Coordinates of C-alpha atoms and ligand atoms in Angstrom, one line a residue:
M26 CA -36.8 -35.4 53.3
E27 CA -39.6 -32.9 52.9
A28 CA -38.8 -32.5 49.2
L29 CA -39.2 -36.3 48.7
R30 CA -42.5 -36.4 50.6
R31 CA -43.9 -33.6 48.5
L32 CA -42.8 -35.3 45.3
L33 CA -44.3 -38.6 46.3
A34 CA -47.5 -36.9 47.3
A35 CA -47.7 -35.2 43.9
L36 CA -47.0 -38.4 42.1
D37 CA -49.8 -40.2 44.1
R38 CA -52.3 -37.4 43.7
D39 CA -51.8 -37.2 39.9
G40 CA -51.8 -40.9 39.1
D41 CA -49.9 -41.1 35.8
P42 CA -47.9 -37.9 36.7
A43 CA -47.3 -36.6 33.2
P44 CA -48.6 -36.8 29.6
A45 CA -47.6 -40.2 28.1
D46 CA -44.7 -38.8 26.2
D47 CA -43.4 -36.5 29.0
I48 CA -40.7 -39.0 29.7
A49 CA -38.2 -36.3 30.6
F50 CA -40.4 -35.4 33.6
R51 CA -40.4 -39.0 34.8
I52 CA -36.6 -39.4 34.3
E53 CA -36.1 -36.2 36.3
A54 CA -38.5 -37.5 39.0
L55 CA -36.6 -40.8 39.2
D56 CA -33.3 -39.0 39.6
R57 CA -34.7 -36.9 42.4
I58 CA -36.1 -40.0 44.1
D59 CA -32.7 -41.8 43.8
A60 CA -30.8 -38.8 45.2
C61 CA -33.1 -38.7 48.3
L62 CA -33.4 -42.5 49.0
P63 CA -30.2 -42.9 51.1
H64 CA -31.6 -40.4 53.7
A65 CA -35.2 -41.8 53.8
D66 CA -36.6 -43.8 56.8
E67 CA -38.0 -47.3 56.1
A68 CA -41.6 -46.3 55.5
L69 CA -40.7 -43.4 53.1
R70 CA -38.2 -45.7 51.4
R71 CA -40.9 -48.3 50.6
Q72 CA -43.2 -45.6 49.3
A73 CA -40.4 -44.1 47.1
M74 CA -39.5 -47.6 45.7
A75 CA -43.1 -48.2 44.7
A76 CA -43.3 -44.8 43.0
S77 CA -40.0 -45.6 41.2
D78 CA -41.3 -48.9 40.0
R79 CA -44.4 -47.3 38.6
L80 CA -42.4 -44.6 36.8
E81 CA -40.0 -47.1 35.4
S82 CA -42.8 -49.3 34.0
L83 CA -44.4 -46.2 32.4
N84 CA -41.1 -45.4 30.8
A85 CA -40.6 -48.9 29.6
R86 CA -44.0 -48.8 28.0
F87 CA -43.3 -45.5 26.4
F88 CA -39.9 -46.7 24.9
E89 CA -41.5 -49.9 23.6
D90 CA -44.2 -47.9 21.8
L91 CA -41.6 -45.6 20.3
R92 CA -39.4 -48.6 19.2
E93 CA -42.4 -50.3 17.6
D94 CA -43.2 -47.1 15.6
I95 CA -39.5 -47.1 14.5
R96 CA -39.8 -50.7 13.4
R97 CA -42.9 -49.7 11.4
G98 CA -41.0 -47.0 9.6
F99 CA -42.3 -43.9 11.4
G100 CA -39.0 -43.0 13.0
P101 CA -38.4 -39.6 11.4
E102 CA -41.8 -38.1 12.3
R103 CA -41.9 -39.6 15.8
L104 CA -38.3 -38.9 16.7
M105 CA -38.1 -35.3 15.5
A106 CA -41.3 -34.5 17.4
C107 CA -39.9 -36.1 20.6
F108 CA -36.5 -34.5 20.3
A109 CA -38.1 -31.0 19.9
R110 CA -39.7 -31.6 23.3
W111 CA -36.7 -33.4 25.0
E112 CA -34.0 -30.9 24.1
R113 CA -33.4 -28.6 27.1
P114 CA -31.8 -25.2 27.1
R115 CA -28.1 -25.6 27.3
A116 CA -27.0 -25.6 31.0
H117 CA -23.6 -26.8 30.0
A118 CA -22.5 -24.5 27.1
D119 CA -19.0 -24.3 28.7
D120 CA -18.5 -28.1 28.6
P121 CA -19.2 -29.4 25.1
Q122 CA -18.3 -33.0 26.1
A123 CA -20.9 -33.1 29.0
Y124 CA -23.8 -35.6 28.8
D125 CA -27.4 -34.7 29.8
L126 CA -31.0 -35.8 29.9
L127 CA -31.1 -36.3 26.2
D128 CA -28.4 -38.9 26.4
E129 CA -30.5 -40.9 29.0
L130 CA -33.5 -40.7 26.7
V131 CA -31.4 -41.9 23.7
A132 CA -30.0 -44.8 25.8
G133 CA -33.6 -45.9 26.6
L134 CA -34.5 -45.6 22.9
L135 CA -31.5 -47.4 21.4
R136 CA -31.0 -50.0 24.1
I137 CA -27.4 -50.7 22.9
G138 CA -26.1 -53.7 24.9
E139 CA -23.0 -53.9 27.0
P140 CA -20.0 -54.7 24.7
A141 CA -17.7 -57.7 25.4
V142 CA -14.2 -56.8 26.5
P143 CA -12.4 -55.1 23.6
T144 CA -9.9 -57.3 21.7
I145 CA -8.1 -54.7 19.7
E146 CA -5.3 -52.7 21.2
L147 CA -5.4 -49.2 19.7
S148 CA -2.2 -47.7 18.5
P149 CA -1.1 -44.4 20.1
D150 CA -2.7 -42.2 17.4
M151 CA -6.1 -43.9 17.8
V152 CA -8.6 -42.5 20.3
F153 CA -10.5 -44.7 22.7
Y154 CA -14.3 -45.0 22.6
Q155 CA -16.4 -42.1 23.9
P156 CA -19.8 -41.4 22.4
T157 CA -20.8 -38.0 21.0
P158 CA -23.3 -36.3 23.3
A159 CA -26.7 -36.8 21.7
R160 CA -27.4 -33.0 21.3
H161 CA -24.4 -32.7 19.0
I162 CA -25.5 -35.7 16.9
L163 CA -28.8 -34.0 16.4
A164 CA -27.1 -30.7 15.6
M165 CA -24.9 -32.5 13.1
I166 CA -27.9 -34.2 11.4
R167 CA -29.7 -30.8 11.1
H168 CA -26.7 -28.7 10.1
S169 CA -25.4 -31.1 7.5
R170 CA -28.9 -31.2 6.0
L171 CA -28.7 -35.0 5.8
G172 CA -31.2 -36.0 3.1
P173 CA -32.6 -39.2 1.5
D174 CA -29.8 -39.2 -1.2
D175 CA -27.0 -39.0 1.4
V176 CA -24.8 -41.7 2.8
L177 CA -23.4 -40.7 6.2
V178 CA -20.2 -42.5 7.1
D179 CA -19.1 -42.4 10.8
L180 CA -15.4 -43.0 10.8
G181 CA -14.7 -44.8 14.1
S182 CA -18.3 -45.4 15.0
G183 CA -17.9 -47.1 18.4
L184 CA -21.2 -48.5 19.7
G185 CA -23.1 -46.8 16.8
H186 CA -25.1 -43.9 18.3
V187 CA -24.4 -41.6 15.3
P188 CA -25.4 -44.0 12.4
L189 CA -28.3 -45.3 14.4
L190 CA -29.8 -41.9 15.2
A191 CA -29.2 -40.7 11.6
A192 CA -30.9 -43.8 10.3
I193 CA -33.9 -43.4 12.6
C194 CA -34.3 -39.6 12.2
T195 CA -33.8 -39.3 8.5
R196 CA -34.3 -41.2 5.2
A197 CA -30.5 -41.2 4.6
T198 CA -28.3 -44.3 4.6
A199 CA -25.8 -44.5 7.4
I200 CA -22.6 -46.6 7.7
G201 CA -20.5 -47.1 10.8
I202 CA -16.8 -48.1 10.4
E203 CA -15.2 -49.3 13.5
L204 CA -12.0 -51.2 14.3
E205 CA -13.2 -53.0 17.5
P206 CA -15.4 -56.1 16.7
A207 CA -17.1 -56.0 20.1
Y208 CA -18.5 -52.5 19.4
V209 CA -19.6 -53.5 15.9
A210 CA -21.5 -56.5 17.2
C211 CA -23.4 -54.3 19.7
A212 CA -24.3 -51.7 17.1
Q213 CA -25.5 -54.3 14.6
A214 CA -27.6 -55.9 17.3
A215 CA -29.2 -52.6 18.2
A216 CA -30.0 -51.9 14.5
G217 CA -31.5 -55.4 14.1
A218 CA -33.7 -55.0 17.1
L219 CA -35.2 -51.8 15.6
A220 CA -35.5 -53.4 12.1
L221 CA -33.5 -50.6 10.5
S222 CA -32.7 -51.4 6.9
N223 CA -30.8 -48.1 6.1
V224 CA -27.9 -48.6 8.5
R225 CA -25.0 -51.0 8.5
F226 CA -21.8 -51.4 10.4
M227 CA -18.4 -52.6 9.1
Q228 CA -15.5 -53.8 11.2
A229 CA -12.5 -52.2 9.5
D230 CA -9.7 -49.7 9.8
A231 CA -10.8 -46.4 8.5
R232 CA -7.6 -46.1 6.5
A233 CA -8.6 -49.1 4.4
A234 CA -12.4 -49.3 4.5
D235 CA -14.5 -48.8 1.4
V236 CA -15.9 -45.2 1.7
S237 CA -16.8 -44.8 -1.9
A238 CA -20.5 -44.5 -1.2
G239 CA -20.1 -41.7 1.4
T240 CA -21.4 -38.2 0.8
V241 CA -21.2 -37.0 4.5
F242 CA -18.3 -38.1 6.7
Y243 CA -18.4 -37.7 10.5
L244 CA -15.4 -37.8 12.8
Y245 CA -15.5 -37.4 16.6
T246 CA -11.7 -37.3 16.8
P247 CA -11.3 -41.1 16.2
F248 CA -7.6 -40.7 15.5
K249 CA -4.9 -38.0 15.3
G250 CA -1.4 -37.5 13.8
A251 CA -0.4 -39.6 10.8
I252 CA -3.7 -41.7 10.8
L253 CA -5.9 -38.6 10.6
R254 CA -3.7 -37.2 7.8
D255 CA -3.9 -40.5 5.9
V256 CA -7.7 -40.6 6.2
L257 CA -8.1 -36.9 5.2
E258 CA -6.0 -37.7 2.2
R259 CA -8.5 -40.5 1.3
L260 CA -11.4 -38.1 1.7
R261 CA -9.7 -35.5 -0.5
D262 CA -9.4 -38.2 -3.1
E263 CA -13.1 -39.0 -2.8
A264 CA -13.9 -35.3 -3.2
T265 CA -12.3 -35.4 -6.7
R266 CA -15.2 -37.6 -7.7
R267 CA -18.2 -35.8 -6.0
T268 CA -18.9 -33.0 -3.5
I269 CA -18.7 -34.3 0.1
R270 CA -19.4 -32.8 3.5
V271 CA -17.1 -33.5 6.4
C272 CA -18.5 -33.0 10.0
T273 CA -16.1 -33.0 12.9
F274 CA -16.3 -32.7 16.7
G275 CA -13.5 -32.4 19.2
P276 CA -9.8 -31.7 18.7
C277 CA -9.6 -33.1 15.1
T278 CA -11.5 -30.0 14.0
A279 CA -8.4 -27.9 14.2
E280 CA -6.5 -30.2 11.7
V281 CA -9.5 -30.4 9.4
T282 CA -9.8 -26.6 9.3
Q283 CA -6.2 -26.6 7.8
Q284 CA -7.4 -28.6 4.8
S285 CA -7.3 -26.1 1.8
W286 CA -9.8 -28.3 -0.1
L287 CA -12.5 -27.9 2.5
I288 CA -14.6 -24.9 3.2
R289 CA -16.0 -24.5 6.7
S290 CA -19.6 -23.3 7.2
A291 CA -19.4 -20.3 9.5
E292 CA -23.0 -20.1 10.7
Y293 CA -23.0 -22.7 13.5
E294 CA -22.1 -22.3 17.1
A295 CA -18.5 -22.9 18.3
N296 CA -19.3 -25.9 20.6
A297 CA -21.4 -27.9 18.1
P298 CA -19.9 -30.1 15.4
A299 CA -18.2 -28.2 12.6
I300 CA -19.5 -28.7 9.0
F301 CA -17.2 -28.5 6.0
H302 CA -17.9 -29.0 2.3
S303 CA -15.5 -29.8 -0.5
G304 CA -15.1 -27.2 -3.3
Ligands
LIG410 C1 -14.1 -41.0 20.2 S1 -14.8 -42.5 19.7 C2 -16.1 -41.9 18.7 C3 -17.3 -42.9 18.6 C4 -18.5 -42.5 17.7 N1 -18.1 -42.0 16.5 C5 -19.4 -41.5 18.4 O1 -19.2 -40.3 18.1 O2 -20.2 -41.8 19.2 C6 -13.6 -43.1 18.5 C7 -13.8 -44.5 18.0 O3 -12.9 -44.7 16.9 C8 -12.4 -46.0 16.9 N2 -11.2 -46.0 16.1 C9 -10.0 -45.6 16.4 N3 -9.1 -45.8 15.4 C10 -9.8 -46.3 14.4 C11 -9.5 -46.7 13.1 N4 -8.2 -46.6 12.6 N5 -10.4 -47.3 12.3 C12 -11.7 -47.4 12.7 N6 -12.1 -47.1 14.0 C13 -11.1 -46.5 14.8 C14 -12.3 -46.3 18.4 O4 -12.3 -47.7 18.6 C15 -13.5 -45.6 19.0 O5 -14.6 -46.5 19.0

């Protein structure tokens, strides 16, 4: 309990314990308080809860300011500066699927609601929802050099983290295509609450959706087998009309690497999304 006493004393002594945008410090402090609470006596517990409330309300104010700046169109400048501070050295290089502090921060920023119970039963070759860890989304946005003339299409966009972050952090257009209507509704609501005009979500099967506007396609292994082959055939057809980039994360990368019409960029680390471009 000595660690908790010391932390609370430091928080008391320093008033607002960190610069306004050092939200990462506050989230880590909240996690440390949470971990100690079950072992604290009643007096220490009351003191810890009061400190927690204060940190939570500073965080809420910080996120509301950031969200207001995004609504006013300052997302790319504000977010890229924040992310540069928030990204931590990789403590989990051996587990590419692991989530970290950045994901907590992105959750506070995007405030995507809890989806209704899914109504679509996925066929065996379709992969259930799991979000891409935020550090990989940022890596994909940087490495694909997503620019104002690009249209990013996330095939199987789930709750919409990838299109939402791309639309906030860049001047590109982003489209999410997702089979499950409950996920599409949540993603649309999150985009509406941030007044984002450069992102939209479509409820559709990726095999049939209109992808003719896309210049960059992202797949976090949304499907495999015959469905993946069908969709890659569609992308190959799109690539006969314009050069496209295809970004992949997870097991589908192996299948995409076999596509003779795509060239893989060799310069990026193995655990980040892979970037391919057509001829
Ligand atoms: C692994 S999750 C990826 C979510 C999101 N792209 C991300 O990276 O955060 C795969 C998503 O693909 C969706 N999906 C599976 N098959 C699909 C299909 N044929 N058409 C559209 N979406 C599909 C699933 O419902 C799920 O939400």
